């Protein structure tokens, strides 16, 4: 499965553009073999990567930065094709 598409690229707000206590989630990535989930709120394309800011559920649940290459290095990350929601829906 392709994690990034042109449609998703166009949907992700630029970094530092979301000023809401309950921002929309642009895309949800998850590891089907663990409890890790990444919810993208904002992002920006870099040279050979995407840098995202979002909510991460793993050992701890926190807001933070993560990269597309970092996710792809795991090798089994998937994109939720049907997820729609905002930050309060996932906390």
Tab-separated table of N, CA, C and O in Angstrom:
chain	number	residue	atom	x	y	z
A	1	UNK	N	0.842	-1.188	0.000
A	1	UNK	CA	0.000	0.000	0.000
A	1	UNK	C	0.881	1.242	0.000
A	1	UNK	O	1.852	1.317	0.746
A	2	UNK	N	0.523	2.185	-0.825
A	2	UNK	CA	1.238	3.456	-0.877
A	2	UNK	C	0.775	4.324	0.292
A	2	UNK	O	-0.424	4.572	0.455
A	3	UNK	N	1.731	4.769	1.120
A	3	UNK	CA	1.358	5.554	2.290
A	3	UNK	C	1.007	6.994	1.942
A	3	UNK	O	0.168	7.604	2.593
A	4	UNK	N	1.665	7.551	0.924
A	4	UNK	CA	1.371	8.929	0.519
A	4	UNK	C	0.891	8.946	-0.926
A	4	UNK	O	1.472	8.297	-1.785
A	5	UNK	N	-0.165	9.690	-1.143
A	5	UNK	CA	-0.682	9.919	-2.489
A	5	UNK	C	-0.777	11.425	-2.706
A	5	UNK	O	-0.698	12.204	-1.751
A	6	UNK	N	-0.962	11.836	-3.931
A	6	UNK	CA	-1.141	13.268	-4.218
A	6	UNK	C	-2.354	13.818	-3.487
A	6	UNK	O	-2.353	14.944	-2.999
A	7	UNK	N	-3.411	13.013	-3.382
A	7	UNK	CA	-4.621	13.443	-2.680
A	7	UNK	C	-4.317	13.734	-1.211
A	7	UNK	O	-4.775	14.742	-0.665
A	8	UNK	N	-3.552	12.859	-0.574
A	8	UNK	CA	-3.194	13.073	0.830
A	8	UNK	C	-2.270	14.274	0.964
A	8	UNK	O	-2.432	15.090	1.874
A	9	UNK	N	-1.288	14.389	0.060
A	9	UNK	CA	-0.383	15.543	0.095
A	9	UNK	C	-1.165	16.849	0.066
A	9	UNK	O	-0.840	17.788	0.791
A	10	UNK	N	-2.196	16.909	-0.755
A	10	UNK	CA	-3.007	18.125	-0.864
A	10	UNK	C	-3.907	18.346	0.342
A	10	UNK	O	-4.358	19.465	0.588
A	11	UNK	N	-4.182	17.292	1.093
A	11	UNK	CA	-5.088	17.370	2.239
A	11	UNK	C	-4.373	17.810	3.518
A	11	UNK	O	-5.000	18.373	4.415
A	12	UNK	N	-3.069	17.558	3.625
A	12	UNK	CA	-2.328	17.835	4.859
A	12	UNK	C	-2.046	19.333	4.973
A	12	UNK	O	-1.412	19.915	4.089
A	13	UNK	N	-2.487	19.965	6.064
A	13	UNK	CA	-2.193	21.383	6.268
A	13	UNK	C	-0.691	21.605	6.473
A	13	UNK	O	0.003	20.730	6.992
A	14	UNK	N	-0.177	22.777	6.073
A	14	UNK	CA	1.243	23.087	6.294
A	14	UNK	C	1.564	23.161	7.794
A	14	UNK	O	0.683	23.392	8.623
A	15	UNK	N	2.840	22.997	8.117
A	15	UNK	CA	3.297	23.098	9.503
A	15	UNK	C	2.929	24.457	10.093
A	15	UNK	O	2.978	25.479	9.405
A	16	UNK	N	2.566	24.439	11.348
A	16	UNK	CA	2.228	25.641	12.125
A	16	UNK	C	1.027	26.400	11.588
A	16	UNK	O	0.889	27.595	11.831
A	17	UNK	N	0.138	25.722	10.868
A	17	UNK	CA	-1.036	26.408	10.333
A	17	UNK	C	-2.315	26.049	11.080
A	17	UNK	O	-3.342	26.682	10.871
A	18	UNK	N	-2.247	25.066	11.955
A	18	UNK	CA	-3.439	24.613	12.669
A	18	UNK	C	-3.450	25.246	14.056
A	18	UNK	O	-2.575	24.982	14.863
A	19	UNK	N	-4.443	26.080	14.306
A	19	UNK	CA	-4.543	26.786	15.588
A	19	UNK	C	-5.831	26.422	16.303
A	19	UNK	O	-6.582	27.272	16.722
A	20	UNK	N	-6.067	25.140	16.434
A	20	UNK	CA	-7.308	24.674	17.043
A	20	UNK	C	-6.981	23.705	18.164
A	20	UNK	O	-5.982	23.000	18.118
A	21	UNK	N	-7.839	23.682	19.186
A	21	UNK	CA	-7.694	22.691	20.254
A	21	UNK	C	-8.154	21.317	19.796
A	21	UNK	O	-7.878	20.321	20.451
A	22	UNK	N	-8.870	21.275	18.692
A	22	UNK	CA	-9.417	20.016	18.188
A	22	UNK	C	-9.244	19.940	16.661
A	22	UNK	O	-10.222	19.919	15.923
A	23	UNK	N	-7.971	19.888	16.198
A	23	UNK	CA	-7.747	19.902	14.748
A	23	UNK	C	-8.206	18.617	14.070
A	23	UNK	O	-8.267	17.557	14.683
A	24	UNK	N	-8.519	18.736	12.798
A	24	UNK	CA	-8.865	17.573	11.976
A	24	UNK	C	-7.618	16.715	11.769
A	24	UNK	O	-6.518	17.234	11.633
A	25	UNK	N	-7.816	15.416	11.729
A	25	UNK	CA	-6.745	14.485	11.410
A	25	UNK	C	-6.737	14.320	9.884
A	25	UNK	O	-7.762	13.947	9.295
A	26	UNK	N	-5.589	14.570	9.264
A	26	UNK	CA	-5.491	14.478	7.810
A	26	UNK	C	-5.349	13.031	7.343
A	26	UNK	O	-5.907	12.655	6.322
A	27	UNK	N	-4.594	12.238	8.090
A	27	UNK	CA	-4.377	10.842	7.707
A	27	UNK	C	-3.972	10.038	8.940
A	27	UNK	O	-3.346	10.574	9.857
A	28	UNK	N	-4.367	8.782	8.955
A	28	UNK	CA	-4.034	7.873	10.053
A	28	UNK	C	-3.182	6.735	9.505
A	28	UNK	O	-3.559	6.066	8.546
A	29	UNK	N	-2.004	6.538	10.135
A	29	UNK	CA	-1.136	5.406	9.823
A	29	UNK	C	-1.139	4.484	11.038
A	29	UNK	O	-1.243	4.950	12.176
A	30	UNK	N	-0.996	3.188	10.810
A	30	UNK	CA	-0.967	2.257	11.943
A	30	UNK	C	-0.138	1.026	11.605
A	30	UNK	O	0.079	0.693	10.447
A	31	UNK	N	0.319	0.383	12.655
A	31	UNK	CA	1.040	-0.881	12.537
A	31	UNK	C	0.046	-1.976	12.912
A	31	UNK	O	-0.365	-2.068	14.071
A	32	UNK	N	-0.351	-2.820	11.970
A	32	UNK	CA	-1.369	-3.838	12.270
A	32	UNK	C	-0.893	-4.931	13.227
A	32	UNK	O	-1.703	-5.712	13.715
A	33	UNK	N	0.414	-4.965	13.513
A	33	UNK	CA	0.950	-5.998	14.391
A	33	UNK	C	1.344	-5.462	15.757
A	33	UNK	O	1.981	-6.158	16.543
A	34	UNK	N	0.978	-4.219	16.052
A	34	UNK	CA	1.256	-3.631	17.365
A	34	UNK	C	0.176	-2.605	17.674
A	34	UNK	O	-0.751	-2.414	16.902
A	35	UNK	N	0.333	-1.929	18.789
A	35	UNK	CA	-0.641	-0.921	19.202
A	35	UNK	C	-0.248	0.487	18.750
A	35	UNK	O	-0.866	1.463	19.161
A	36	UNK	N	0.770	0.615	17.896
A	36	UNK	CA	1.238	1.933	17.458
A	36	UNK	C	0.335	2.507	16.366
A	36	UNK	O	0.000	1.824	15.400
A	37	UNK	N	-0.023	3.791	16.553
A	37	UNK	CA	-0.837	4.516	15.575
A	37	UNK	C	-0.339	5.955	15.513
A	37	UNK	O	-0.013	6.550	16.539
A	38	UNK	N	-0.282	6.506	14.299
A	38	UNK	CA	0.169	7.871	14.066
A	38	UNK	C	-0.950	8.633	13.370
A	38	UNK	O	-1.418	8.215	12.312
A	39	UNK	N	-1.366	9.747	13.946
A	39	UNK	CA	-2.410	10.595	13.383
A	39	UNK	C	-1.771	11.905	12.917
A	39	UNK	O	-1.264	12.670	13.727
A	40	UNK	N	-1.794	12.163	11.631
A	40	UNK	CA	-1.149	13.350	11.059
A	40	UNK	C	-2.095	14.540	11.137
A	40	UNK	O	-3.220	14.480	10.631
A	41	UNK	N	-1.613	15.621	11.752
A	41	UNK	CA	-2.365	16.875	11.833
A	41	UNK	C	-1.831	17.871	10.810
A	41	UNK	O	-2.599	18.538	10.131
A	42	UNK	N	-0.499	17.961	10.702
A	42	UNK	CA	0.161	18.891	9.786
A	42	UNK	C	1.380	18.204	9.180
A	42	UNK	O	1.857	17.208	9.708
A	43	UNK	N	1.895	18.769	8.100
A	43	UNK	CA	3.096	18.195	7.516
A	43	UNK	C	3.722	19.107	6.487
A	43	UNK	O	3.110	20.070	6.020
A	44	UNK	N	4.965	18.790	6.164
A	44	UNK	CA	5.647	19.522	5.105
A	44	UNK	C	6.605	18.584	4.395
A	44	UNK	O	7.261	17.745	5.017
A	45	UNK	N	6.638	18.746	3.084
A	45	UNK	CA	7.532	17.933	2.270
A	45	UNK	C	8.938	18.480	2.404
A	45	UNK	O	9.151	19.690	2.326
A	46	UNK	N	9.874	17.573	2.646
A	46	UNK	CA	11.285	17.935	2.692
A	46	UNK	C	11.970	17.288	1.497
A	46	UNK	O	11.301	16.687	0.661
A	47	UNK	N	13.270	17.374	1.392
A	47	UNK	CA	13.977	16.870	0.215
A	47	UNK	C	13.536	15.469	-0.177
A	47	UNK	O	13.017	15.260	-1.256
A	48	UNK	N	13.756	14.506	0.664
A	48	UNK	CA	13.435	13.108	0.356
A	48	UNK	C	12.498	12.498	1.393
A	48	UNK	O	12.529	11.285	1.614
A	49	UNK	N	11.723	13.323	2.053
A	49	UNK	CA	10.891	12.828	3.148
A	49	UNK	C	9.720	13.780	3.356
A	49	UNK	O	9.626	14.824	2.743
A	50	UNK	N	8.831	13.369	4.214
A	50	UNK	CA	7.777	14.232	4.741
A	50	UNK	C	7.982	14.311	6.242
A	50	UNK	O	8.210	13.284	6.892
A	51	UNK	N	7.899	15.492	6.818
A	51	UNK	CA	7.922	15.669	8.257
A	51	UNK	C	6.494	15.960	8.689
A	51	UNK	O	5.849	16.857	8.150
A	52	UNK	N	6.015	15.176	9.640
A	52	UNK	CA	4.658	15.330	10.129
A	52	UNK	C	4.656	15.792	11.581
A	52	UNK	O	5.565	15.485	12.344
A	53	UNK	N	3.589	16.476	11.953
A	53	UNK	CA	3.282	16.749	13.351
A	53	UNK	C	1.923	16.133	13.595
A	53	UNK	O	0.996	16.294	12.801
A	54	UNK	N	1.816	15.391	14.694
A	54	UNK	CA	0.540	14.761	14.982
A	54	UNK	C	0.526	14.069	16.325
A	54	UNK	O	1.414	14.262	17.155
A	55	UNK	N	-0.480	13.268	16.502
A	55	UNK	CA	-0.693	12.543	17.750
A	55	UNK	C	-0.233	11.104	17.546
A	55	UNK	O	-0.613	10.459	16.565
A	56	UNK	N	0.590	10.636	18.463
A	56	UNK	CA	1.149	9.289	18.370
A	56	UNK	C	0.671	8.476	19.563
A	56	UNK	O	0.816	8.889	20.714
A	57	UNK	N	0.100	7.304	19.268
A	57	UNK	CA	-0.280	6.351	20.308
A	57	UNK	C	0.693	5.183	20.221
A	57	UNK	O	0.779	4.516	19.196
A	58	UNK	N	1.445	4.978	21.294
A	58	UNK	CA	2.422	3.900	21.343
A	58	UNK	C	2.639	3.529	22.790
A	58	UNK	O	1.682	3.261	23.513
A	59	UNK	N	3.907	3.541	23.215
A	59	UNK	CA	4.185	3.306	24.636
A	59	UNK	C	3.576	4.423	25.467
A	59	UNK	O	3.068	4.209	26.555
A	60	UNK	N	3.660	5.628	24.937
A	60	UNK	CA	3.039	6.816	25.519
A	60	UNK	C	2.150	7.431	24.443
A	60	UNK	O	2.374	7.236	23.261
A	61	UNK	N	1.171	8.188	24.844
A	61	UNK	CA	0.324	8.917	23.903
A	61	UNK	C	0.724	10.379	23.974
A	61	UNK	O	0.651	10.988	25.044
A	62	UNK	N	1.176	10.931	22.836
A	62	UNK	CA	1.690	12.298	22.876
A	62	UNK	C	1.651	12.948	21.500
A	62	UNK	O	1.619	12.269	20.482
A	63	UNK	N	1.665	14.270	21.514
A	63	UNK	CA	1.835	15.041	20.291
A	63	UNK	C	3.321	15.100	19.982
A	63	UNK	O	4.139	15.232	20.889
A	64	UNK	N	3.681	14.986	18.701
A	64	UNK	CA	5.087	15.047	18.356
A	64	UNK	C	5.315	15.005	16.862
A	64	UNK	O	4.378	15.009	16.061
A	65	UNK	N	6.584	14.969	16.500
A	65	UNK	CA	7.013	14.961	15.111
A	65	UNK	C	7.463	13.560	14.705
A	65	UNK	O	8.057	12.838	15.506
A	66	UNK	N	7.206	13.197	13.457
A	66	UNK	CA	7.663	11.921	12.912
A	66	UNK	C	7.739	12.060	11.402
A	66	UNK	O	7.096	12.916	10.806
A	67	UNK	N	8.552	11.221	10.794
A	67	UNK	CA	8.779	11.311	9.356
A	67	UNK	C	8.193	10.130	8.608
A	67	UNK	O	8.062	9.032	9.155
A	68	UNK	N	7.876	10.355	7.352
A	68	UNK	CA	7.365	9.288	6.499
A	68	UNK	C	8.418	8.195	6.313
A	68	UNK	O	8.101	7.009	6.392
A	69	UNK	N	9.685	8.584	6.091
A	69	UNK	CA	10.741	7.578	5.939
A	69	UNK	C	10.881	6.730	7.194
A	69	UNK	O	11.155	5.534	7.114
A	70	UNK	N	10.692	7.348	8.350
A	70	UNK	CA	10.743	6.623	9.622
A	70	UNK	C	9.644	5.555	9.664
A	70	UNK	O	9.886	4.411	10.035
A	71	UNK	N	8.449	5.920	9.249
A	71	UNK	CA	7.346	4.957	9.220
A	71	UNK	C	7.611	3.848	8.208
A	71	UNK	O	7.401	2.674	8.485
A	72	UNK	N	8.089	4.227	7.027
A	72	UNK	CA	8.338	3.241	5.984
A	72	UNK	C	9.466	2.281	6.349
A	72	UNK	O	9.481	1.145	5.888
A	73	UNK	N	10.384	2.713	7.206
A	73	UNK	CA	11.490	1.837	7.602
A	73	UNK	C	11.012	0.646	8.422
A	73	UNK	O	11.682	-0.380	8.468
A	74	UNK	N	9.851	0.777	9.043
A	74	UNK	CA	9.277	-0.345	9.803
A	74	UNK	C	8.849	-1.451	8.842
A	74	UNK	O	8.941	-2.630	9.149
A	75	UNK	N	8.361	-1.062	7.668
A	75	UNK	CA	8.060	-2.023	6.627
A	75	UNK	C	6.676	-2.627	6.647
A	75	UNK	O	6.293	-3.328	5.739
A	76	UNK	N	5.892	-2.355	7.656
A	76	UNK	CA	4.559	-2.964	7.719
A	76	UNK	C	3.476	-1.955	8.085
A	76	UNK	O	2.380	-2.322	8.490
A	77	UNK	N	3.775	-0.697	7.957
A	77	UNK	CA	2.817	0.354	8.301
A	77	UNK	C	1.762	0.445	7.205
A	77	UNK	O	2.055	0.326	6.024
A	78	UNK	N	0.534	0.661	7.631
A	78	UNK	CA	-0.584	0.791	6.698
A	78	UNK	C	-1.279	2.127	6.925
A	78	UNK	O	-1.129	2.751	7.964
A	79	UNK	N	-2.050	2.529	5.956
A	79	UNK	CA	-2.842	3.752	6.033
A	79	UNK	C	-4.302	3.362	6.145
A	79	UNK	O	-4.790	2.523	5.401
A	80	UNK	N	-4.997	3.971	7.101
A	80	UNK	CA	-6.426	3.725	7.262
A	80	UNK	C	-7.161	4.471	6.153
A	80	UNK	O	-7.188	5.693	6.133
A	81	UNK	N	-7.738	3.734	5.246
A	81	UNK	CA	-8.393	4.329	4.084
A	81	UNK	C	-9.721	4.998	4.422
A	81	UNK	O	-10.229	5.800	3.633
A	82	UNK	N	-10.289	4.668	5.571
A	82	UNK	CA	-11.650	5.129	5.884
A	82	UNK	C	-11.729	6.051	7.088
A	82	UNK	O	-12.810	6.498	7.434
A	83	UNK	N	-10.606	6.348	7.721
A	83	UNK	CA	-10.629	7.168	8.930
A	83	UNK	C	-10.986	8.609	8.615
A	83	UNK	O	-10.455	9.213	7.688
A	84	UNK	N	-11.881	9.148	9.393
A	84	UNK	CA	-12.206	10.566	9.394
A	84	UNK	C	-12.421	10.965	10.839
A	84	UNK	O	-13.070	10.246	11.583
A	85	UNK	N	-11.869	12.080	11.231
A	85	UNK	CA	-12.074	12.511	12.610
A	85	UNK	C	-11.164	13.653	12.983
A	85	UNK	O	-10.443	14.206	12.161
A	86	UNK	N	-11.231	13.981	14.258
A	86	UNK	CA	-10.390	15.054	14.784
A	86	UNK	C	-9.653	14.545	16.012
A	86	UNK	O	-9.810	13.398	16.424
A	87	UNK	N	-8.841	15.401	16.604
A	87	UNK	CA	-7.985	14.996	17.705
A	87	UNK	C	-8.760	14.466	18.899
A	87	UNK	O	-8.368	13.481	19.506
A	88	UNK	N	-9.885	15.075	19.227
A	88	UNK	CA	-10.664	14.611	20.382
A	88	UNK	C	-11.244	13.210	20.146
A	88	UNK	O	-11.490	12.479	21.094
A	89	UNK	N	-11.420	12.831	18.881
A	89	UNK	CA	-11.922	11.489	18.578
A	89	UNK	C	-10.908	10.396	18.907
A	89	UNK	O	-11.289	9.256	19.132
A	90	UNK	N	-9.629	10.728	18.901
A	90	UNK	CA	-8.593	9.717	19.077
A	90	UNK	C	-7.937	9.728	20.445
A	90	UNK	O	-7.200	8.817	20.775
A	91	UNK	N	-8.154	10.760	21.225
A	91	UNK	CA	-7.546	10.839	22.560
A	91	UNK	C	-8.280	9.995	23.558
A	91	UNK	O	-9.404	9.729	23.511
